[in-house]
C-alpha atoms as one frame of an Amber mdcrd trajectory, in Angstrom:
protein
 -99.201  87.750  16.079-100.645  88.499  19.509-100.728  86.078  22.451-102.766
  85.832  25.618-100.826  85.266  28.868-101.954  81.619  28.853-100.755  81.145
  25.258 -97.468  82.819  26.158 -96.899  80.483  29.126 -97.701  77.459  26.953
 -95.310  78.579  24.219 -92.541  79.208  26.763 -93.091  75.851  28.460 -92.587
  74.146  25.078 -89.507  76.241  24.213 -87.458  76.509  27.410 -84.281  77.365
  25.519 -85.491  80.812  24.411 -85.729  84.003  26.449 -89.135  85.494  25.652
 -91.288  88.306  26.959 -94.840  89.451  26.275 -95.657  93.123  25.813 -98.767
  94.672  27.376-100.488  94.568  23.968 -99.784  90.842  23.528 -96.757  91.018
  21.257 -94.256  88.174  21.635 -90.675  89.400  22.139 -87.638  87.150  21.774
 -84.350  88.383  23.255 -81.040  87.277  21.833 -78.633  85.598  24.259 -76.193
  87.982  25.909 -72.554  88.058  24.945 -69.658  87.673  27.354 -69.489  91.315
  28.459 -73.240  91.607  29.065 -73.351  88.276  30.878 -70.476  89.360  33.109
 -72.126  92.731  33.897 -75.477  91.057  34.596 -73.762  88.596  36.933 -72.143
  91.461  38.851 -75.459  93.314  39.008 -77.327  90.293  40.379 -74.549  89.663
  42.914 -74.651  93.270  44.147 -78.441  93.232  44.499 -78.283  89.894  46.324
 -75.642  91.198  48.747 -77.785  94.269  49.455 -80.933  92.149  49.869 -79.209
  89.870  52.379 -78.219  92.922  54.454 -81.772  94.297  54.322 -83.367  90.886
  54.996 -86.700  92.057  53.602 -87.000  90.584  50.124 -85.698  88.151  47.540
 -83.661  88.546  44.351 -84.359  86.956  40.976 -82.111  86.588  37.936 -82.896
  87.257  34.293 -84.503  83.861  33.706 -87.497  84.880  35.859 -90.537  86.323
  34.065 -92.903  88.587  35.999 -96.566  89.097  35.133 -97.009  92.861  35.516
-100.226  94.808  36.245-100.382  96.161  32.669-100.609  92.590  31.324 -97.026
  92.353  30.110 -94.748  89.505  31.100 -91.161  90.683  31.393 -87.824  89.223
  32.461 -85.537  91.975  33.799 -81.776  91.517  34.064 -82.221  91.291  37.855
 -85.096  91.964  40.213 -85.720  92.405  43.933 -89.156  91.795  45.422 -90.014
  92.996  48.919 -91.231  90.338  51.336 -94.881  90.401  52.349 -94.810  90.921
  56.114
């Protein structure tokens, strides 16, 4: 089943307990929760990116619960992300 971005947002707003993404061709992707080792590594990764971003003072860091609407139409939630400030 394929979803539009609006349908995807609606489905996610009704199911906040799942981690979902939308591929560029509209396919709905559900990711399983991470285990202890992956959660620990992701935490370390986010912490390291945050420390670097604070030193640079030119962007903000997001964790894996943030979904980004990408130019190709996909909506993805990376393990960690840094976005440069608009100055």
